[in-house]
CSV table of C-alpha atoms and ligand atoms in Angstrom, one decimal:
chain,number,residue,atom,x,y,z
A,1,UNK,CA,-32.5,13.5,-38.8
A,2,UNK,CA,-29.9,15.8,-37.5
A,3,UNK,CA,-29.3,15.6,-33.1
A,4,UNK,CA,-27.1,18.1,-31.2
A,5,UNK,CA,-23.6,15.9,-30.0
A,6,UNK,CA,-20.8,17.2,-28.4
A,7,UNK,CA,-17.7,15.9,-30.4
A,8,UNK,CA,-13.8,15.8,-30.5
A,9,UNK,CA,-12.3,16.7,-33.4
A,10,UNK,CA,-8.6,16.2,-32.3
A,11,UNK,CA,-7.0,13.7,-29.2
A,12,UNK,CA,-5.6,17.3,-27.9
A,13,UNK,CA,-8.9,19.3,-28.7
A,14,UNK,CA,-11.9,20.0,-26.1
A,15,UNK,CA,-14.8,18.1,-26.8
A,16,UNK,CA,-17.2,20.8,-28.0
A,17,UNK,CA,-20.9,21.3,-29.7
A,18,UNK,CA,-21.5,19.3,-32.9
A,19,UNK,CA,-23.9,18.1,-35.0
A,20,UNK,CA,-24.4,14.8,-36.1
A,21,UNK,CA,-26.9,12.8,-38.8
A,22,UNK,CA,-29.0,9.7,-37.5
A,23,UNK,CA,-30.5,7.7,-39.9
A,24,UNK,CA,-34.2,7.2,-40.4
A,25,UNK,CA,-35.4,3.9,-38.9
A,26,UNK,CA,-35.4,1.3,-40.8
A,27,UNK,CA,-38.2,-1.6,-40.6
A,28,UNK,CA,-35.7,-3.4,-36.9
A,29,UNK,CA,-34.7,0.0,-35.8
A,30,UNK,CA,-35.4,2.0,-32.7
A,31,UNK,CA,-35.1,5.3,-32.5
A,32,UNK,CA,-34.3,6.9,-28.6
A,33,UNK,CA,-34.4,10.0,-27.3
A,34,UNK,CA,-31.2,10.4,-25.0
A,35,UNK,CA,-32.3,10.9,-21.5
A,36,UNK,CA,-29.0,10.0,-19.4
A,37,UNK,CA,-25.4,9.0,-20.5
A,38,UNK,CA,-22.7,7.7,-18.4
A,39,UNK,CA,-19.4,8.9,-18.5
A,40,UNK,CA,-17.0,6.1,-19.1
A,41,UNK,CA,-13.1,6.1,-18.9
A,42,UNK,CA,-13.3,4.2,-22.0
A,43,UNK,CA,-15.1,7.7,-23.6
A,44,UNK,CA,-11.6,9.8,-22.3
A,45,UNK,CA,-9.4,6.5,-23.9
A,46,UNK,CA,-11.1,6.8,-27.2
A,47,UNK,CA,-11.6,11.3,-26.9
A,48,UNK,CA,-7.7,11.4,-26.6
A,49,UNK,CA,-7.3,8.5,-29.5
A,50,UNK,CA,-5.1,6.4,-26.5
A,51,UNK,CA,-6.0,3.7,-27.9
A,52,UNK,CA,-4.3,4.6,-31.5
A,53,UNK,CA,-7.8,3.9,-33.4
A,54,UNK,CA,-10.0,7.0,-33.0
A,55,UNK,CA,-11.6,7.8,-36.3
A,56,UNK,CA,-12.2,11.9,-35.4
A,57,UNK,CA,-14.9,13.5,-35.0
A,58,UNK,CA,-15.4,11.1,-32.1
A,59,UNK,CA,-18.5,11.4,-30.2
A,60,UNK,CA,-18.6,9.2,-27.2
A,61,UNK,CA,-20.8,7.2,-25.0
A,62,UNK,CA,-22.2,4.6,-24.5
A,63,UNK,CA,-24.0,4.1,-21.3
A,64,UNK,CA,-27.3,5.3,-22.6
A,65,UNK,CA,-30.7,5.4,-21.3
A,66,UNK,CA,-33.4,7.3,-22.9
A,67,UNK,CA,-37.2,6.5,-24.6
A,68,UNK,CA,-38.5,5.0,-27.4
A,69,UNK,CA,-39.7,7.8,-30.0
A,70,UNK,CA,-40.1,5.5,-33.1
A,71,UNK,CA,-40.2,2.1,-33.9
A,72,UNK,CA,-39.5,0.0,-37.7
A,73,UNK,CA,-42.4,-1.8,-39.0
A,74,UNK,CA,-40.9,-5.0,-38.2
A,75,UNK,CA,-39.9,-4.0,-34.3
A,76,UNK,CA,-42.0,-6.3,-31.4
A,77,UNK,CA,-40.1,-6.0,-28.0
A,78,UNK,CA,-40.8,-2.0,-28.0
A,79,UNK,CA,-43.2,0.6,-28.7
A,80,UNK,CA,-42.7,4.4,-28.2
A,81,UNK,CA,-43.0,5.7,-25.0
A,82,UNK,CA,-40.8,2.7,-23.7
A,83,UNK,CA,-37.8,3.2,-22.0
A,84,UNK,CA,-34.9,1.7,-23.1
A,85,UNK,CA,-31.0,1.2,-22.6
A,86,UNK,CA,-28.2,1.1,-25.0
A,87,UNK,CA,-24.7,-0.1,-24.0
A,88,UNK,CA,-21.2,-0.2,-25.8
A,89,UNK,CA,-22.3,-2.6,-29.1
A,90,UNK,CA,-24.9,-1.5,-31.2
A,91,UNK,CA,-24.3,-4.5,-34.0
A,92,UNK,CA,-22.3,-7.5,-35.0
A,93,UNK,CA,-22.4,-10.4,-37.8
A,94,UNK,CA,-24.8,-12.3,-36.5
A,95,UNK,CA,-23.8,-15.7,-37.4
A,96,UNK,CA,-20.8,-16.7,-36.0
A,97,UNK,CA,-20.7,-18.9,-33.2
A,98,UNK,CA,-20.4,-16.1,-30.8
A,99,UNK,CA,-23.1,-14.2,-32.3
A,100,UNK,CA,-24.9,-17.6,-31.7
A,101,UNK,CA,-23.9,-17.8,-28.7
A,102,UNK,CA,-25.4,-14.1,-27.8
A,103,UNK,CA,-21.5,-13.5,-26.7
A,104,UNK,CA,-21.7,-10.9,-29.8
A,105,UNK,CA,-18.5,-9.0,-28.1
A,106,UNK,CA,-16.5,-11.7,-29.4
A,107,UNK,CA,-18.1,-11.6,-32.8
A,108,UNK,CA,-15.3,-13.1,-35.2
A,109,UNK,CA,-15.8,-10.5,-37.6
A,110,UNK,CA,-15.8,-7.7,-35.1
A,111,UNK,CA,-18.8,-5.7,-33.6
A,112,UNK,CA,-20.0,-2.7,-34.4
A,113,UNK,CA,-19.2,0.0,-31.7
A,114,UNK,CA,-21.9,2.4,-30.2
A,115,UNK,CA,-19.2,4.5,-31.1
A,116,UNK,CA,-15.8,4.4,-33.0
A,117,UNK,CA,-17.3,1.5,-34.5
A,118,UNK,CA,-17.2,0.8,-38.1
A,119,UNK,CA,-16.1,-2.8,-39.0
A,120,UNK,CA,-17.1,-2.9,-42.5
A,121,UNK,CA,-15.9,0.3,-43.7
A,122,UNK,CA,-18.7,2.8,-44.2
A,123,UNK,CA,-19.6,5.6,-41.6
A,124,UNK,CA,-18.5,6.4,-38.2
A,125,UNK,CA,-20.4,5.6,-35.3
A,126,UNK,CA,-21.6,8.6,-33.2
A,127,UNK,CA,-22.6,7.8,-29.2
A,128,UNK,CA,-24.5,8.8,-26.5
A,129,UNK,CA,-23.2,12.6,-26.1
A,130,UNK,CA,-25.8,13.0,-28.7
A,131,UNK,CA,-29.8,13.7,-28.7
A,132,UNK,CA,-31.2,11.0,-30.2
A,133,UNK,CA,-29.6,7.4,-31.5
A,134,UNK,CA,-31.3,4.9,-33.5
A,135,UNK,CA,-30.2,1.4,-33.0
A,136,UNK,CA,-31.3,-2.4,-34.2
A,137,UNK,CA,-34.0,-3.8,-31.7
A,138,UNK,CA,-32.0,-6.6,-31.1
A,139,UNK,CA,-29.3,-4.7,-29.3
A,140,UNK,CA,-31.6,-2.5,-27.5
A,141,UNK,CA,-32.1,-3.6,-23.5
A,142,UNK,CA,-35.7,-3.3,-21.7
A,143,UNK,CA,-35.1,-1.2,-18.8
A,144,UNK,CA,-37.3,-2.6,-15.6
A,145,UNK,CA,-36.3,-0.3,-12.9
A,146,UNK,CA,-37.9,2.7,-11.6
A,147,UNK,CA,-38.4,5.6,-14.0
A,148,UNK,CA,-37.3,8.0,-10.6
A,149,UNK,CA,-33.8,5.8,-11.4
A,150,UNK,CA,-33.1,6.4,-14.2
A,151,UNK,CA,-29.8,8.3,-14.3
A,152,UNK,CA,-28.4,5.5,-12.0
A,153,UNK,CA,-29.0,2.7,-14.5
A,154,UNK,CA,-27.0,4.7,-17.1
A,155,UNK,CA,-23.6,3.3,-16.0
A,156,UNK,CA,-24.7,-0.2,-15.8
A,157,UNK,CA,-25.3,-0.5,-19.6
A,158,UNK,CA,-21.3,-0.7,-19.2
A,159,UNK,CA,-20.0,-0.5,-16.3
A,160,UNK,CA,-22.2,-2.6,-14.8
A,161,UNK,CA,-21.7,-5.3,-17.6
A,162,UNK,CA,-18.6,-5.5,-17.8
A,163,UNK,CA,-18.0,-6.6,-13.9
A,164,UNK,CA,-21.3,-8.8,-13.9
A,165,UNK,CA,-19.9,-10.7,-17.2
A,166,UNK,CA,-17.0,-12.2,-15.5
A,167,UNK,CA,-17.9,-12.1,-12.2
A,168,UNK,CA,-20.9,-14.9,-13.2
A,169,UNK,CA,-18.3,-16.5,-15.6
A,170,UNK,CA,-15.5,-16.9,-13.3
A,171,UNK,CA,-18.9,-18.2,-10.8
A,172,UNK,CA,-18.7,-15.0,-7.8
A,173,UNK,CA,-21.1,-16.4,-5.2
A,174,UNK,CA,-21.4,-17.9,-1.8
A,175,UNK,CA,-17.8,-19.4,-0.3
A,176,UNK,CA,-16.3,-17.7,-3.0
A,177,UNK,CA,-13.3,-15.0,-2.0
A,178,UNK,CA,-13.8,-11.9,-4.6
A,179,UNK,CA,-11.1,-9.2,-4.7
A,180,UNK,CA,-12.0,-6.3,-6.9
A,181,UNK,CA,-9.2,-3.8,-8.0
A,182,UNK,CA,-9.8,-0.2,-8.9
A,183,UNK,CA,-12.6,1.7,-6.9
A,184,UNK,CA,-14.0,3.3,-10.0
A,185,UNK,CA,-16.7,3.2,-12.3
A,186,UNK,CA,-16.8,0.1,-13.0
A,187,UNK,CA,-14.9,-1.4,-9.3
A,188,UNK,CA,-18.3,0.4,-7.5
A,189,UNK,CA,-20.3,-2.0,-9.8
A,190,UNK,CA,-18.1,-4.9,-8.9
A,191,UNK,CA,-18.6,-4.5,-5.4
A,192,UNK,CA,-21.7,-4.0,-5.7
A,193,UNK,CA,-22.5,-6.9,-8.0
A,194,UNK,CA,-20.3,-9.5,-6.6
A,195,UNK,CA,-21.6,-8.7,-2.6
A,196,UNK,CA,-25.1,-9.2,-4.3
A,197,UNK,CA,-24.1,-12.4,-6.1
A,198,UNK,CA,-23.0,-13.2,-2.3
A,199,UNK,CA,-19.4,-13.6,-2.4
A,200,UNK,CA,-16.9,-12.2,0.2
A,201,UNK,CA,-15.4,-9.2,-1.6
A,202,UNK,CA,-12.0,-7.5,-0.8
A,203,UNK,CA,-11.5,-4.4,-2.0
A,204,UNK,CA,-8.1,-3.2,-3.2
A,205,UNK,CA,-8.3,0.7,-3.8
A,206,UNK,CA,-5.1,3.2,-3.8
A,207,UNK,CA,-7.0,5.8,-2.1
A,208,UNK,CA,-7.4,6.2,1.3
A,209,UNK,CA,-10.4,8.6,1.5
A,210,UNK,CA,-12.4,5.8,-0.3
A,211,UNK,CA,-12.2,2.7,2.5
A,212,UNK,CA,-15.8,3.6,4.3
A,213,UNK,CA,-17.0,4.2,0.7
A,214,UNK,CA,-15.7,0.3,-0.2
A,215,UNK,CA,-17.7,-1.3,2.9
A,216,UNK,CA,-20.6,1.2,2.4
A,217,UNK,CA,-20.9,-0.4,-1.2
A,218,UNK,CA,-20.7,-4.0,0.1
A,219,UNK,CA,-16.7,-5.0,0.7
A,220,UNK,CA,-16.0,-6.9,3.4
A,221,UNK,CA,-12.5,-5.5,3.7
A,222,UNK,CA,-10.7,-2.9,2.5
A,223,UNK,CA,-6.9,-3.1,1.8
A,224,UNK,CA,-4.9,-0.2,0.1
A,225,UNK,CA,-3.2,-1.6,-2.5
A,226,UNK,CA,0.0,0.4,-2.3
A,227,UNK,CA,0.9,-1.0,1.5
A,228,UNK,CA,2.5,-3.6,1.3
A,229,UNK,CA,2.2,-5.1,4.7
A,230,UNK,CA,-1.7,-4.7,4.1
A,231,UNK,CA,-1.2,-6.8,0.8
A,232,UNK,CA,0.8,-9.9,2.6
A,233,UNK,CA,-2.0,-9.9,4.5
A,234,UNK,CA,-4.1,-11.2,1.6
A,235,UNK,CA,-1.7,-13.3,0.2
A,236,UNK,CA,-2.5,-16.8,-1.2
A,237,UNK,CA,-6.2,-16.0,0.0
A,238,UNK,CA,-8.6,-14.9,-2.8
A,239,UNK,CA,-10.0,-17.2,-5.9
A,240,UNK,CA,-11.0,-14.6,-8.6
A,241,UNK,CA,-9.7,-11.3,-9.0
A,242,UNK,CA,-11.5,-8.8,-11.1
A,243,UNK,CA,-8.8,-6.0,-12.0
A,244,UNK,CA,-10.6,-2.7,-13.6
A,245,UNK,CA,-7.1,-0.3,-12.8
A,246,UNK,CA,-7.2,2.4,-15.5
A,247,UNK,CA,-3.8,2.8,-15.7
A,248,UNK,CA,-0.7,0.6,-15.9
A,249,UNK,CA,0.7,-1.5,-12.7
A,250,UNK,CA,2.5,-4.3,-11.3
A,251,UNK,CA,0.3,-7.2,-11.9
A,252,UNK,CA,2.3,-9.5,-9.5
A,253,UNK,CA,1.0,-7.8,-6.0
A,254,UNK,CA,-2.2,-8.5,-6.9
A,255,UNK,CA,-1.3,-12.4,-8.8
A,256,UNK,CA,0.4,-13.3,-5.4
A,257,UNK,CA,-3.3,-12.8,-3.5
A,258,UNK,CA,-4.9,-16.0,-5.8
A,259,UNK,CA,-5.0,-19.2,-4.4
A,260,UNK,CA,-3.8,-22.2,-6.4
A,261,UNK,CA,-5.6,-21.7,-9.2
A,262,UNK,CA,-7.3,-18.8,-8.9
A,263,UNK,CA,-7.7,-16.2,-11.3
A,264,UNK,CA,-6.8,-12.6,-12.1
A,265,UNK,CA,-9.3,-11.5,-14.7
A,266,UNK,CA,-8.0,-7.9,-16.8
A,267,UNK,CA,-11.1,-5.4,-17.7
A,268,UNK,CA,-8.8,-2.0,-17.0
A,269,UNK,CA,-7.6,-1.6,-20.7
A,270,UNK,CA,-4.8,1.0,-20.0
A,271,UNK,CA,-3.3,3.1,-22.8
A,272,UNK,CA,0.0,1.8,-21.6
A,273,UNK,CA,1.3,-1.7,-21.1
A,274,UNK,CA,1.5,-3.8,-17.7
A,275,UNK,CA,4.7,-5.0,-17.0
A,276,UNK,CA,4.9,-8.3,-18.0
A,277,UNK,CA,4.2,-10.4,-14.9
A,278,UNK,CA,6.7,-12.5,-13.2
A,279,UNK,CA,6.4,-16.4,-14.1
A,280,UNK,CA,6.6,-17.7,-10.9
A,281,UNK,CA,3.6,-16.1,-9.7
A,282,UNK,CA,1.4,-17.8,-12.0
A,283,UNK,CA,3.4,-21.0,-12.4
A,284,UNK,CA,3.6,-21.9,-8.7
A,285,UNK,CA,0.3,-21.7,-8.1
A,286,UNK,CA,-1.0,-22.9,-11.2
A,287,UNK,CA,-2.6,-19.1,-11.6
A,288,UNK,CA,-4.6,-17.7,-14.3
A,289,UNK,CA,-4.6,-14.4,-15.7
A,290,UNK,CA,-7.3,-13.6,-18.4
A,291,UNK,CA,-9.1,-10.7,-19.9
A,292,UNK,CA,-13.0,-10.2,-20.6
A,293,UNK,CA,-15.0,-7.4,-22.7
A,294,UNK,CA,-18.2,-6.4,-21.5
A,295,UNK,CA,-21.1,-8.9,-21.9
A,296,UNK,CA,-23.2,-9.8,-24.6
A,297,UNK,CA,-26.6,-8.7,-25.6
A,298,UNK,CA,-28.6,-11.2,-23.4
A,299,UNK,CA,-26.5,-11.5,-20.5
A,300,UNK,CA,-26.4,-7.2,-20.8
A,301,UNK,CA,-30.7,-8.0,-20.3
A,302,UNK,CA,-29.7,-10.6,-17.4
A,303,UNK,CA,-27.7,-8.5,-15.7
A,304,UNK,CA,-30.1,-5.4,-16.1
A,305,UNK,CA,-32.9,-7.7,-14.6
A,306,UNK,CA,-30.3,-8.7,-11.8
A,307,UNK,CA,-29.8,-5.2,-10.9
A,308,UNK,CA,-33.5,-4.5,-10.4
A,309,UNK,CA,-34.4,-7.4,-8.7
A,310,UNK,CA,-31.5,-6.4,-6.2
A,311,UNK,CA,-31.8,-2.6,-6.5
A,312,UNK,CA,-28.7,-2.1,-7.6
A,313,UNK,CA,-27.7,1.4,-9.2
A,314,UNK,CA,-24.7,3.1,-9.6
A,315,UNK,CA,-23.4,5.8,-7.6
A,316,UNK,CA,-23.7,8.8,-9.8
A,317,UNK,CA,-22.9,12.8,-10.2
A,318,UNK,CA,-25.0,14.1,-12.6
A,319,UNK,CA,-23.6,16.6,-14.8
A,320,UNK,CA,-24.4,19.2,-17.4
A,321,UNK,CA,-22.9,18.6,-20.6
A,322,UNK,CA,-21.0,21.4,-21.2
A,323,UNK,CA,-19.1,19.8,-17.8
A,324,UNK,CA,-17.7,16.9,-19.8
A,325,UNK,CA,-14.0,18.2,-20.2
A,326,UNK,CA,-13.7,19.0,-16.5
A,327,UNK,CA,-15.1,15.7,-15.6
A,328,UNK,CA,-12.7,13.6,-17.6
A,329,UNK,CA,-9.8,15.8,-15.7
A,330,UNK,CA,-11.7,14.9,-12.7
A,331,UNK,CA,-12.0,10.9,-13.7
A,332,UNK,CA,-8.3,11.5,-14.3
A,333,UNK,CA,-7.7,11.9,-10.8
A,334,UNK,CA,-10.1,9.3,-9.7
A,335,UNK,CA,-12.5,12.3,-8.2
A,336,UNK,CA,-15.6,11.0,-8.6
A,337,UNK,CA,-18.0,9.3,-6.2
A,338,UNK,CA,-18.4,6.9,-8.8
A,339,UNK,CA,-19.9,7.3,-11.6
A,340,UNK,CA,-20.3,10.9,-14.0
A,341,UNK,CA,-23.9,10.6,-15.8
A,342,UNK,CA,-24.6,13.4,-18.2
A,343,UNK,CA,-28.0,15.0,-18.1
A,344,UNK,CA,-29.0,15.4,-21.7
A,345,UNK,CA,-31.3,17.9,-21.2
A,346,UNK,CA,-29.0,20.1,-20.9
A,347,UNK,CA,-27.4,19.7,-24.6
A,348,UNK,CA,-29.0,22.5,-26.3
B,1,LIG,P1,-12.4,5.0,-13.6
B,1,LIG,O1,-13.7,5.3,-13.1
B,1,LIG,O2,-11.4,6.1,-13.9
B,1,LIG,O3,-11.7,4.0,-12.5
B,1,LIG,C1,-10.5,3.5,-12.6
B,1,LIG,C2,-9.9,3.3,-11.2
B,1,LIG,O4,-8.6,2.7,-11.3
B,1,LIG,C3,-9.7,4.5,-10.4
B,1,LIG,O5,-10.9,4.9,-9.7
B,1,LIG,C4,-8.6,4.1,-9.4
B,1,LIG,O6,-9.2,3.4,-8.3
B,1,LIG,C5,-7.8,3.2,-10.2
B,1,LIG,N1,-6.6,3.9,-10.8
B,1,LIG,C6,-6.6,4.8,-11.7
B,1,LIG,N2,-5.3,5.2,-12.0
B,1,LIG,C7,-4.5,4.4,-11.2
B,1,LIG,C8,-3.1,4.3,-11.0
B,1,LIG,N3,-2.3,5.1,-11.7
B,1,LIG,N4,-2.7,3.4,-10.2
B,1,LIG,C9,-3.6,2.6,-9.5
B,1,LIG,N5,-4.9,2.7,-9.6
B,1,LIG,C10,-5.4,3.6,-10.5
B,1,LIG,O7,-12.4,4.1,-14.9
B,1,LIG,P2,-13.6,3.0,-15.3
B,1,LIG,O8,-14.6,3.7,-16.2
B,1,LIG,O9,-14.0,2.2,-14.2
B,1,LIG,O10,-12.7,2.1,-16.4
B,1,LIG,C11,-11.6,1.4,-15.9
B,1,LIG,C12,-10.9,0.8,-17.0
B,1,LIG,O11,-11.7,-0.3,-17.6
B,1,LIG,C13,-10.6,1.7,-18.2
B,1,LIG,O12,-9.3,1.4,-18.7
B,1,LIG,C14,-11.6,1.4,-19.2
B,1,LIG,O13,-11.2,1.8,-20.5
B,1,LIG,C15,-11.7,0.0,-19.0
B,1,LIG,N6,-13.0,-0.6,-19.5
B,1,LIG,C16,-12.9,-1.9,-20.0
B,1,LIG,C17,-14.0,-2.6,-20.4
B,1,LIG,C18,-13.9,-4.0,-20.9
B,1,LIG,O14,-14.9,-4.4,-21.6
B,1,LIG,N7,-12.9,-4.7,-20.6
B,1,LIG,C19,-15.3,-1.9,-20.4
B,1,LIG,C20,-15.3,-0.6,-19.9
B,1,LIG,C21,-14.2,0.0,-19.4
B,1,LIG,P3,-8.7,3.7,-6.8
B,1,LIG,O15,-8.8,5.1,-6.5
B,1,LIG,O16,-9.7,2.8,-6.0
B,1,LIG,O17,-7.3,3.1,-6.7
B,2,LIG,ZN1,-17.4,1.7,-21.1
């Protein structure tokens, strides 16, 4: 079946009307019709080929809510009319031990992307910028909140994910001192997510006009990252840091804020490299510093459920799609209150 996208065809080009082929369900697949899909930084990494591994054309997304219009023969958690979410994987091996393990980001033969995501040669993968998608059951999520939500459950199919993941891992939660870096996309969900998951959560932003935002969204403080005095202030204080900074920076201001061994987890995946970090910091204090990718398939469910059960959503500006270049210059410049979500009604 053919679906309406909006592609890039080049990193320098305009993403721009396009049209892709979706395959007919086969007897696990789902077929959805594309309601809402967030606007994720990693969508303007992967657009602009930043990461050095964009297969072109290059449709992006994959924060995607939207109903169930068709189901395979052999499909039992959904039926059409259902809604349903789809977030940044949409396959994987299957029988490694993370695929066992349902941690199928860290499948050791590589996932299969929503988008950009052939592992086994074959076709591209097209995302949510589309109509339609059709995707195996087994990495399709049951959405439980309120239809009247919808738009704000979007992000969380990423955004939200990717915070929750290592926020339970590294065990965010009562006594528990959480700094969150990056007021973004995915640094509203952290705040949100780690406040609900009742840890004391710094916020460490780099612009001023967001500090009421931070304690609206459930900080406890707020400290701009780029004073200095503000950050001594912190020093030697938190346990877990969760880092989502788009772009590259010093890691030490932030290393220096863990308490003997604490941990600095990476989720920001910036084009260019950090400077390495200073030794000390980390050998002092017997520090950490480690990286996560999103969440697997059942935790992705867990953390959906989590959401709804604590009404969480994200902070959204719904947009047109015809809207998307401006609002990746926007993102750029951190102007948006926190999330983009494209309305995909309006991709005609
Ligand atoms: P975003 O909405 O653009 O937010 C990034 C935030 O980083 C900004 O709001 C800003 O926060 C801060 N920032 C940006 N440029 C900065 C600079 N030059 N110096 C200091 N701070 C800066 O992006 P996002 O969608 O949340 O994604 C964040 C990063 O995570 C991206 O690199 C994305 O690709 C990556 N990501 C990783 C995973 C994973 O699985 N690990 C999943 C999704 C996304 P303040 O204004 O508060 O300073
Ligand atoms: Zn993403």
């Amino acid at each position: 079946m053919k679906a309406k996208a909006y592609a890039a065809h080049t990193p320098k080009s305009a993403l721009a009307p396009w049209e892709i082929h979706r395959r007919d369900p086969g007897a696990e697949d789902v077929r959805i019709d594309i309601l809402y899909c967030g606007v994720c930084h990693s969508d303007l990494h992967t657009a602009r080929n930043e990461w050095k591994n964009t297969i072109y054309p290059s449709v992006p997304g994959h924060e995607i809510v939207g109903r169930v219009t068709q189901v395979g023969s052999s499909v039992k958690n959904f039926k059409v009319g259902d809604l349903a979410g789809v977030g940044c994987m949409v396959d994987s091996c299957g029988h490694c031990h993370s695929c066992h393990d349902s941690e199928e980001q860290y499948c050791d033969n590589g996932f299969t992307g929503t988008y950009n995501g052939p592992v086994y040669g074959g076709e591209n993968t097209y995302g949510g910028y589309s109509q339609s998608i059709v995707v195996k059951e087994s990495f399709v999520l049951k959405i439980k909140h309120e239809e009247k939500d919808l738009a704000s459950v979007a992000p969380l199919l990423c955004a939200g994910i990717t915070t929750y993941s290592p926020l339970r891992y590294w065990g965010a939660g009562p006594g528990k001192k959480v700094g969150i870096a990056g007021l973004g996309g995915l640094g509203h969900m952290g705040v949100k997510i780690a406040h609900a998951m009742g840890a004391h959560v710094t916020l460490f932003t780099t612009s001023l006009a967001k500090v009421e935002d931070g304690k609206r969204l459930g900080a406890d403080n707020v400290c701009i990252s780029t004073d200095k005095r503000q950050m001594a202030a912190h020093a030697n204080q938190l346990d877990f840091i969760l880092n989502t900074v788009a772009a590259a920076h010093n890691l030490d201001a932030y290393l220096q804020l863990l308490k003997r061994d604490g941990t600095m987890v990476l989720v920001g995946a910036p084009a260019e490299p950090h400077p390495s970090p200073g030794v000390f910091n980390l050998i002092l204090k017997r520090r950490q510093l480690a990286g996560s990718l999103i969440g697997g398939i059942r935790e992705t469910q867990e953390m959906l459920d989590f959401c709804a059960q604590h009404k969480i959503v994200s902070d959204i500006e719904i947009i047109p799609m015809d809207y998307i270049n401006t609002a990746y210059e926007r993102m750029l410049k951190s102007d948006v209150k926190y999330r983009f979500v494209i309305d995909m009604s309006t991709l005609h």
